[in-house]
Amino acid sequence: MSLKLLISFIAFFCIQQVVYAQKDTIVFKGYPVIAHSDTLFHIKNKLGSLSASERAQRTSAKVEALSEDLLFVADSLVAENDSTLIGIAYKGDILISLSKADADSVNMDKEVMAKAYQEIIINNINNYRKETNVSELLKRAGLGFLIILVLGVCIFFLNKYSNRFNSWLSFKLHKKIGHIKIKDYELIDRKRELILISKFLNLIKIFVILLLIYLTLPVIFRLFPWTKPWSDSLIGFVLNPLKNIFSALIDFVPKLITIAVIVGVFHYVKRAIKFLAYEIETERLKVSGFYPDWAKPTFNIVKILLNAFMIVMIWPYIPGSDLAIFKGVSVFLGILISFGSSSAISNGVAGMVITYMRPFKIGDVVKIGDTTGAVLEKSLLVTRVRTIKNEIITIPNSAILNGNTVNYTSMSVNEGLIIHSTLTLGYDIPWTTAHELLIGAALVTEGVIKEKNLLFCKPALRIGTFLIKSMPI
């Protein structure tokens, strides 16, 4: 499965690179000659010591300078032909020289190409002079003022009627809306809910006003030739990110499908392993040498390993995973977690070792260090014990692994537990009397196995030992 996926990914990557290469070859038209924010034509070839880019920049500057000449006469812009080049010149000043290579690059005759470029330059200059005429500028200024006036009226009525709508909606919803609760906790009461609705409507109003202003500015900037680039920039601020986002989403679809397939496969694998663990834990399925209390921790370990392997597989398909900043942040977080969780990792490893060593189970009475009590909980990091004083003591697993653990319950179930006690007597009390009293107390104690008690007493040590079935706590 993974090998086929890898081959498919390599094939897709190679085809994509070929398509991009062809696309770049088709899209490239040469370096544009731009005058007054309009693209006149493109230049692909170098001429003499000038590159194609330098020729385009030089021609653009000359056309814009010529349009500022108040005495410009269109008939003075002519095409001068010699044996190898055709130059488009105005009163001896050559704006651009065209070679046979330039004509061949657009599949046109050299003279026809020069005539077409001459007409394009004349039209551009005439349009610019027309747009910058005083009367035309006054008309456009009046139109711009009218647009601003209409915008102001729209904002005024939008603000007015939105406030009325907000008040009307609050009045209608005052008795209909209720409290928002999560179980017994009241998250938002009726008053706060109305305030949130009002603020949300105000945000919508502000957004619409800003959108109207943003859409109006490019229209006003397009009225004047000097501000046309601003209009294009404002439109580009919105369209370019949307275009990039849309293109990124389209390119991400195959990777998203791959990620979904990987996540789905691992999800069902974990469900299958969880089912097996449950069957073993409930002893419906028995595996030789595998204890039921191992099932749940083993499943947790396998789940962590599967999740880690899944993340490794889907990591190359995540957008931005190959960026240097992404890698730097990942390394930094890895180092931070490694240094900050050294004790947690040692406790976790100790918890796994204790799980498979099985020194005690839930409910066993144990002695860990100086703590004696019943085991309430075993987790990956800590073990919790309840003492005879009804205290809950949390012990790190690393401390348990490094010390001694006494289990009072494991042997008491079948063979019984031998308990002992030390009693000190005064010299005036006969030890035989104490011996008889201890025997009597032991025989009336619940849980003592009377047939197997090993009661004895030594005068020097005064020790009594009894065999019982369980250790009450």
Coordinates of C-alpha atoms in Angstrom, one line a residue:
M1 CA 0.0 0.0 0.0
S2 CA 2.7 2.5 1.0
L3 CA 4.9 1.5 -2.0
K4 CA 2.0 2.2 -4.5
L5 CA 1.3 5.5 -2.7
L6 CA 5.0 6.5 -3.0
I7 CA 5.1 5.6 -6.7
S8 CA 1.9 7.5 -7.4
F9 CA 3.2 10.6 -5.6
I10 CA 6.5 10.5 -7.6
A11 CA 4.6 10.2 -10.9
F12 CA 2.2 13.0 -9.9
F13 CA 5.2 15.3 -9.0
C14 CA 7.0 14.6 -12.3
I15 CA 3.9 15.3 -14.4
Q16 CA 3.3 18.5 -12.4
Q17 CA 6.8 19.7 -13.1
V18 CA 6.4 19.0 -16.9
V19 CA 3.1 20.9 -16.9
Y20 CA 4.6 23.9 -15.1
A21 CA 7.5 23.9 -17.5
Q22 CA 5.2 24.0 -20.5
K23 CA 3.0 26.6 -18.9
D24 CA 6.0 28.8 -18.3
T25 CA 7.0 28.5 -22.0
I26 CA 3.5 29.4 -23.2
V27 CA 2.8 32.3 -20.8
F28 CA 6.1 34.1 -21.4
K29 CA 5.5 36.9 -23.9
G30 CA 8.5 39.0 -23.4
Y31 CA 9.2 42.2 -21.5
P32 CA 6.3 44.7 -21.6
V33 CA 6.5 48.3 -22.8
I34 CA 4.2 50.1 -20.3
A35 CA 3.1 53.7 -20.7
H36 CA 0.5 55.3 -18.4
S37 CA -0.3 52.0 -16.8
D38 CA -1.2 50.4 -20.2
T39 CA 0.8 47.6 -21.8
L40 CA 1.5 48.6 -25.4
F41 CA 3.5 45.6 -26.7
H42 CA 6.2 43.1 -25.6
I43 CA 9.9 42.8 -26.6
K44 CA 11.6 39.4 -26.6
N45 CA 14.9 39.9 -28.3
K46 CA 18.1 41.9 -27.5
L47 CA 19.5 44.4 -29.9
G48 CA 23.1 45.3 -30.0
S49 CA 24.3 45.9 -26.4
L50 CA 20.8 46.4 -25.1
S51 CA 18.9 43.4 -23.6
A52 CA 15.2 42.9 -24.1
S53 CA 14.4 44.2 -20.6
E54 CA 16.5 47.4 -21.2
R55 CA 14.9 48.0 -24.6
A56 CA 11.4 47.8 -23.0
Q57 CA 12.3 50.1 -20.1
R58 CA 13.9 52.6 -22.5
T59 CA 10.9 52.7 -24.9
S60 CA 8.5 53.1 -22.0
A61 CA 10.4 56.1 -20.7
K62 CA 10.5 57.8 -24.1
V63 CA 6.8 57.3 -24.8
E64 CA 5.8 58.7 -21.4
A65 CA 8.2 61.7 -21.9
L66 CA 6.7 62.3 -25.4
S67 CA 3.2 62.4 -24.0
E68 CA 4.1 65.3 -21.8
D69 CA 5.2 67.4 -24.9
L70 CA 2.5 70.0 -25.3
L71 CA 3.5 70.5 -29.0
F72 CA 3.2 66.9 -29.9
V73 CA 2.0 66.3 -33.5
A74 CA 0.9 62.7 -34.3
D75 CA 2.1 63.1 -38.0
S76 CA 5.7 63.7 -36.8
L77 CA 5.8 60.2 -35.4
V78 CA 7.1 58.2 -38.3
A79 CA 8.8 54.9 -39.1
E80 CA 12.4 55.2 -40.6
N81 CA 13.5 52.2 -42.6
D82 CA 17.1 51.2 -43.4
S83 CA 18.6 48.0 -44.6
T84 CA 18.5 46.1 -41.3
L85 CA 16.3 48.0 -38.9
I86 CA 13.1 50.0 -38.8
G87 CA 13.0 52.8 -36.2
I88 CA 10.0 54.5 -34.9
A89 CA 11.1 58.1 -34.3
Y90 CA 9.7 61.5 -33.4
K91 CA 11.6 64.5 -34.9
G92 CA 14.8 62.4 -35.1
D93 CA 14.5 60.9 -31.6
I94 CA 14.2 57.1 -32.0
L95 CA 11.7 55.6 -29.6
I96 CA 12.3 52.0 -30.6
S97 CA 14.3 50.1 -33.3
L98 CA 12.8 46.8 -34.7
S99 CA 14.8 44.0 -36.2
K100 CA 13.9 41.0 -38.3
A101 CA 14.2 38.9 -35.1
D102 CA 11.5 41.0 -33.5
A103 CA 9.2 40.5 -36.4
D104 CA 9.8 36.8 -36.5
S105 CA 9.1 36.4 -32.8
V106 CA 5.5 37.6 -33.4
N107 CA 5.1 36.1 -37.0
M108 CA 4.7 39.5 -38.6
D109 CA 6.3 41.4 -41.4
K110 CA 8.8 44.0 -40.2
E111 CA 7.0 46.9 -41.9
V112 CA 3.6 45.8 -40.8
M113 CA 4.9 45.4 -37.2
A114 CA 6.4 48.9 -37.2
K115 CA 3.1 50.4 -38.5
A116 CA 1.1 48.6 -35.8
Y117 CA 3.5 49.7 -33.0
Q118 CA 3.4 53.3 -34.4
E119 CA -0.4 53.3 -34.2
I120 CA -0.4 51.9 -30.7
I121 CA 2.0 54.6 -29.4
I122 CA 0.0 57.4 -31.1
N123 CA -3.3 56.1 -29.6
N124 CA -1.8 55.8 -26.1
I125 CA -0.4 59.4 -26.3
N126 CA -3.7 60.8 -27.6
N127 CA -5.8 58.9 -24.9
Y128 CA -3.5 60.2 -22.2
R129 CA -3.7 63.8 -23.5
K130 CA -7.4 63.5 -23.7
E131 CA -7.7 62.2 -20.1
T132 CA -5.4 64.9 -18.8
N133 CA -7.3 67.7 -20.5
V134 CA -8.5 70.3 -18.1
S135 CA -12.2 70.0 -19.0
E136 CA -12.0 66.2 -18.9
L137 CA -10.3 66.4 -15.5
L138 CA -13.1 68.7 -14.2
K139 CA -15.7 66.3 -15.4
R140 CA -14.0 63.4 -13.8
A141 CA -13.6 65.3 -10.6
G142 CA -17.3 66.1 -10.6
L143 CA -18.1 62.4 -11.2
G144 CA -15.7 61.4 -8.4
F145 CA -17.4 63.9 -6.0
L146 CA -20.8 62.5 -7.0
I147 CA -19.6 58.9 -6.2
I148 CA -18.3 60.1 -2.8
L149 CA -21.7 61.8 -2.2
V150 CA -23.6 58.6 -3.1
L151 CA -21.2 56.6 -0.8
G152 CA -21.9 59.0 2.1
V153 CA -25.7 58.7 1.6
C154 CA -25.5 54.9 1.5
I155 CA -23.4 54.9 4.7
F156 CA -25.8 57.3 6.4
F157 CA -28.9 55.3 5.6
L158 CA -27.2 52.0 6.3
N159 CA -26.2 53.2 9.8
K160 CA -29.6 54.7 10.5
Y161 CA -31.7 51.7 9.5
S162 CA -29.2 49.2 10.9
N163 CA -29.7 50.8 14.3
R164 CA -33.4 50.6 13.9
F165 CA -33.3 47.0 12.9
N166 CA -31.0 46.3 15.9
S167 CA -33.6 47.8 18.3
W168 CA -36.5 46.1 16.6
L169 CA -34.8 42.7 16.7
S170 CA -33.8 43.1 20.4
F171 CA -37.4 43.9 21.2
K172 CA -38.7 40.9 19.3
L173 CA -36.1 38.5 20.8
H174 CA -36.3 39.8 24.3
K175 CA -39.1 37.3 25.3
K176 CA -38.3 34.5 22.9
I177 CA -34.6 33.8 23.6
G178 CA -33.6 31.8 26.6
H179 CA -30.5 31.1 28.6
I180 CA -27.6 29.2 27.2
K181 CA -26.6 26.5 29.7
I182 CA -24.1 23.7 29.8
K183 CA -25.6 21.2 32.2
D184 CA -26.2 23.2 35.4
Y185 CA -23.8 26.1 34.4
E186 CA -25.4 29.1 32.9
L187 CA -23.0 30.2 30.2
I188 CA -24.9 33.3 28.9
D189 CA -28.0 34.8 30.4
R190 CA -30.7 36.6 28.4
K191 CA -29.3 40.1 28.8
R192 CA -25.8 39.1 27.7
E193 CA -27.2 37.2 24.8
L194 CA -29.0 40.3 23.5
I195 CA -25.8 42.3 23.9
L196 CA -23.9 39.7 21.9
I197 CA -26.5 39.8 19.1
S198 CA -26.3 43.6 19.1
K199 CA -22.5 43.6 18.9
F200 CA -22.6 41.0 16.1
L201 CA -25.0 43.1 14.1
N202 CA -22.7 46.2 14.6
L203 CA -19.7 44.2 13.4
I204 CA -21.7 43.2 10.2
K205 CA -22.6 46.9 9.7
I206 CA -18.9 48.0 10.1
F207 CA -17.8 45.3 7.7
V208 CA -20.3 46.4 5.1
I209 CA -19.3 50.0 5.4
L210 CA -15.6 49.2 5.1
L211 CA -16.4 47.0 2.1
L212 CA -18.4 49.8 0.4
I213 CA -15.5 52.2 0.9
Y214 CA -12.9 49.7 -0.3
L215 CA -15.0 49.0 -3.5
T216 CA -15.5 52.7 -4.1
L217 CA -11.9 53.8 -3.9
P218 CA -10.7 51.9 -7.0
V219 CA -13.6 53.4 -9.0
I220 CA -12.5 56.9 -8.0
F221 CA -8.8 56.2 -8.6
R222 CA -9.6 54.9 -12.1
L223 CA -11.0 58.3 -13.0
F224 CA -7.6 59.9 -13.1
P225 CA -4.5 58.6 -15.0
W226 CA -2.1 59.4 -12.2
T227 CA -4.0 57.3 -9.7
K228 CA -4.8 54.3 -11.9
P229 CA -1.9 52.3 -10.4
W230 CA -3.5 52.8 -7.0
S231 CA -6.7 51.3 -8.2
D232 CA -5.0 48.3 -9.6
S233 CA -3.1 47.8 -6.4
L234 CA -6.3 48.0 -4.3
I235 CA -8.0 45.4 -6.5
G236 CA -4.8 43.3 -6.4
F237 CA -4.8 43.3 -2.6
V238 CA -8.1 41.4 -2.7
L239 CA -7.9 39.4 -5.9
N240 CA -4.3 38.1 -5.6
P241 CA -4.7 36.6 -2.1
L242 CA -8.1 35.0 -3.2
K243 CA -6.4 33.7 -6.3
N244 CA -3.5 32.3 -4.3
I245 CA -5.8 30.7 -1.8
F246 CA -8.0 29.1 -4.5
S247 CA -4.9 27.8 -6.3
A248 CA -3.5 26.4 -3.1
L249 CA -6.8 24.7 -2.3
I250 CA -6.9 23.1 -5.8
D251 CA -3.3 21.9 -5.5
F252 CA -4.0 20.6 -2.0
V253 CA -7.0 18.4 -2.9
P254 CA -4.8 15.4 -4.0
K255 CA -2.8 15.7 -0.8
L256 CA -5.9 16.1 1.3
I257 CA -7.4 12.9 -0.2
T258 CA -4.1 11.0 0.6
I259 CA -4.2 12.3 4.2
A260 CA -7.8 11.3 4.6
V261 CA -7.0 7.8 3.3
I262 CA -4.0 7.4 5.7
V263 CA -6.1 8.7 8.7
G264 CA -9.0 6.4 7.8
V265 CA -6.7 3.3 7.6
F266 CA -5.0 4.0 10.9
H267 CA -8.4 4.7 12.5
Y268 CA -9.8 1.3 11.7
V269 CA -6.5 -0.4 12.6
K270 CA -6.7 1.2 16.1
R271 CA -10.4 0.2 16.4
A272 CA -9.5 -3.4 15.6
I273 CA -6.6 -3.5 18.2
K274 CA -8.9 -1.8 20.7
F275 CA -11.5 -4.6 20.2
L276 CA -8.9 -7.3 20.7
A277 CA -7.6 -5.5 23.9
Y278 CA -11.1 -5.4 25.3
E279 CA -11.7 -9.1 24.6
I280 CA -8.5 -10.0 26.4
E281 CA -9.2 -7.6 29.3
T282 CA -12.6 -9.2 29.9
E283 CA -11.0 -12.6 29.5
R284 CA -13.3 -13.6 26.7
L285 CA -10.1 -14.1 24.6
K286 CA -7.2 -15.8 26.4
V287 CA -3.6 -15.6 25.1
S288 CA -1.1 -17.9 26.7
G289 CA 1.5 -15.9 28.7
F290 CA -0.5 -12.6 28.2
Y291 CA -2.3 -11.4 31.4
P292 CA -5.6 -9.5 31.1
D293 CA -4.3 -6.5 33.0
W294 CA -1.7 -6.0 30.3
A295 CA -4.4 -5.5 27.6
K296 CA -5.3 -1.8 28.3
P297 CA -1.7 -0.5 28.8
T298 CA -0.5 -2.5 25.8
F299 CA -3.2 -0.9 23.6
N300 CA -2.3 2.6 24.8
I301 CA 1.4 2.0 23.9
V302 CA 0.4 0.6 20.4
K303 CA -2.0 3.5 19.9
I304 CA 0.8 6.0 20.6
L305 CA 3.2 4.2 18.2
L306 CA 0.5 4.1 15.5
N307 CA -0.3 7.8 15.9
A308 CA 3.4 8.7 15.7
F309 CA 3.8 6.6 12.6
M310 CA 0.6 8.2 11.1
I311 CA 2.0 11.7 11.7
V312 CA 5.3 10.7 10.0
M313 CA 3.4 9.5 7.0
I314 CA 1.1 12.5 6.6
W315 CA 3.8 15.1 7.5
P316 CA 5.1 15.6 3.9
Y317 CA 1.5 16.3 2.7
I318 CA 0.9 19.1 5.2
P319 CA 1.1 22.6 3.5
G320 CA 4.3 24.4 4.6
S321 CA 5.9 21.4 6.1
D322 CA 9.0 21.9 3.8
L323 CA 9.5 25.5 4.8
A324 CA 12.6 26.4 6.8
I325 CA 10.7 28.2 9.5
F326 CA 8.3 25.3 9.9
K327 CA 11.3 23.0 10.4
G328 CA 13.0 25.4 12.8
V329 CA 9.9 25.7 15.0
S330 CA 9.5 21.9 15.0
V331 CA 13.1 21.4 16.1
F332 CA 12.7 24.0 18.8
L333 CA 9.6 22.4 20.2
G334 CA 11.2 19.0 20.1
I335 CA 14.2 20.2 22.1
L336 CA 11.9 22.1 24.5
I337 CA 9.8 19.0 25.2
S338 CA 12.9 16.8 25.5
F339 CA 14.5 19.0 28.2
G340 CA 11.2 19.8 30.0
S341 CA 9.8 16.3 30.2
S342 CA 12.9 14.2 31.2
S343 CA 11.3 13.3 34.6
A344 CA 8.0 12.5 32.9
I345 CA 9.6 10.3 30.4
S346 CA 11.5 8.4 33.1
N347 CA 8.2 7.9 35.0
G348 CA 6.5 6.8 31.8
V349 CA 9.2 4.2 31.1
A350 CA 9.1 3.0 34.7
G351 CA 5.3 2.8 34.4
M352 CA 5.6 0.5 31.4
V353 CA 8.2 -1.7 33.1
I354 CA 6.0 -2.0 36.3
T355 CA 3.0 -2.9 34.1
Y356 CA 4.7 -5.9 32.7
M357 CA 6.5 -6.8 35.9
R358 CA 3.1 -7.1 37.7
P359 CA 4.4 -6.4 41.2
F360 CA 0.9 -5.5 42.3
K361 CA -2.7 -5.1 41.0
I362 CA -5.5 -2.6 41.7
G363 CA -6.8 -3.4 45.3
D364 CA -3.6 -5.1 46.5
V365 CA -2.2 -4.0 49.9
V366 CA 1.4 -3.0 49.4
K367 CA 4.3 -1.3 51.1
I368 CA 6.3 1.1 48.9
G369 CA 9.1 2.7 50.8
D370 CA 7.6 4.0 54.0
T371 CA 4.0 4.0 52.6
T372 CA 1.6 1.1 53.3
G373 CA -1.9 1.0 51.8
A374 CA -4.2 -0.3 49.1
V375 CA -3.5 0.4 45.4
L376 CA -6.2 2.6 44.0
E377 CA -4.8 3.5 40.6
K378 CA -2.0 2.6 38.3
S379 CA -1.2 5.0 35.5
L380 CA 1.7 5.5 33.1
L381 CA 3.3 8.2 35.3
V382 CA 2.2 7.6 38.9
T383 CA 0.6 5.1 41.3
R384 CA -1.9 6.1 43.9
V385 CA -2.2 4.3 47.3
R386 CA -4.8 4.7 50.1
T387 CA -3.4 4.2 53.6
I388 CA -5.1 2.9 56.7
K389 CA -5.5 6.6 57.7
N390 CA -7.6 7.1 54.6
E391 CA -4.9 9.2 53.0
I392 CA -4.3 9.2 49.2
I393 CA -0.6 9.2 48.4
T394 CA 0.7 9.6 44.9
I395 CA 4.0 7.9 44.2
P396 CA 6.1 8.4 41.0
N397 CA 6.6 5.2 39.1
S398 CA 10.4 5.9 38.9
A399 CA 10.5 5.8 42.7
I400 CA 8.7 2.5 42.8
L401 CA 11.0 1.0 40.2
N402 CA 14.1 2.2 42.1
G403 CA 12.9 0.9 45.5
N404 CA 11.5 -2.2 47.1
T405 CA 7.8 -3.1 47.0
V406 CA 6.2 -5.5 49.5
N407 CA 2.9 -7.0 48.4
Y408 CA 0.8 -8.4 51.3
T409 CA -2.1 -9.6 49.1
S410 CA -0.6 -11.8 46.4
M411 CA 0.2 -14.7 48.7
S412 CA -2.7 -14.3 51.1
V413 CA -5.3 -15.3 48.6
N414 CA -4.3 -19.0 48.3
E415 CA -1.6 -19.8 50.9
G416 CA -2.3 -17.1 53.5
L417 CA -0.1 -14.3 54.8
I418 CA 2.2 -14.6 57.8
I419 CA 2.0 -11.5 60.0
H420 CA 4.1 -10.9 63.1
S421 CA 4.2 -8.5 65.9
T422 CA 6.7 -7.6 68.7
L423 CA 5.5 -7.3 72.3
T424 CA 7.7 -6.1 75.1
L425 CA 6.9 -7.2 78.7
G426 CA 8.0 -6.2 82.1
Y427 CA 10.1 -8.6 84.2
D428 CA 7.3 -9.0 86.7
I429 CA 4.9 -10.5 84.1
P430 CA 5.4 -14.2 83.3
W431 CA 5.9 -14.7 79.6
T432 CA 3.7 -17.8 79.7
T433 CA 0.7 -15.6 80.6
A434 CA 1.4 -13.3 77.7
H435 CA 1.8 -16.4 75.5
E436 CA -1.6 -17.7 76.4
L437 CA -3.2 -14.3 76.0
L438 CA -1.8 -13.9 72.5
I439 CA -3.0 -17.3 71.5
G440 CA -6.5 -16.5 72.7
A441 CA -6.5 -13.1 70.9
A442 CA -5.3 -14.8 67.7
L443 CA -7.9 -17.5 67.8
V444 CA -10.8 -15.1 68.1
T445 CA -9.5 -12.8 65.3
E446 CA -11.4 -13.0 62.0
G447 CA -9.4 -14.4 59.1
V448 CA -6.8 -16.4 61.1
I449 CA -6.3 -19.9 59.8
K450 CA -6.5 -21.9 63.1
E451 CA -5.3 -25.2 61.5
K452 CA -2.1 -23.6 60.2
N453 CA -1.2 -21.0 62.8
L454 CA 2.5 -21.0 63.7
L455 CA 2.3 -19.4 67.1
F456 CA 5.5 -19.5 69.0
C457 CA 7.3 -17.4 71.5
K458 CA 10.9 -16.9 72.5
P459 CA 11.6 -15.2 75.8
A460 CA 14.5 -13.2 74.4
L461 CA 12.6 -11.8 71.4
R462 CA 9.0 -12.2 72.4
I463 CA 7.7 -12.7 68.9
G464 CA 4.3 -14.0 67.9
T465 CA 3.5 -15.1 64.3
F466 CA 0.1 -15.9 62.8
L467 CA -1.1 -17.1 59.4
I468 CA -4.1 -15.2 58.0
K469 CA -6.0 -15.2 54.7
S470 CA -6.1 -11.5 54.1
M471 CA -4.7 -8.2 55.2
P472 CA -7.5 -5.8 56.2
I473 CA -6.9 -2.2 55.4

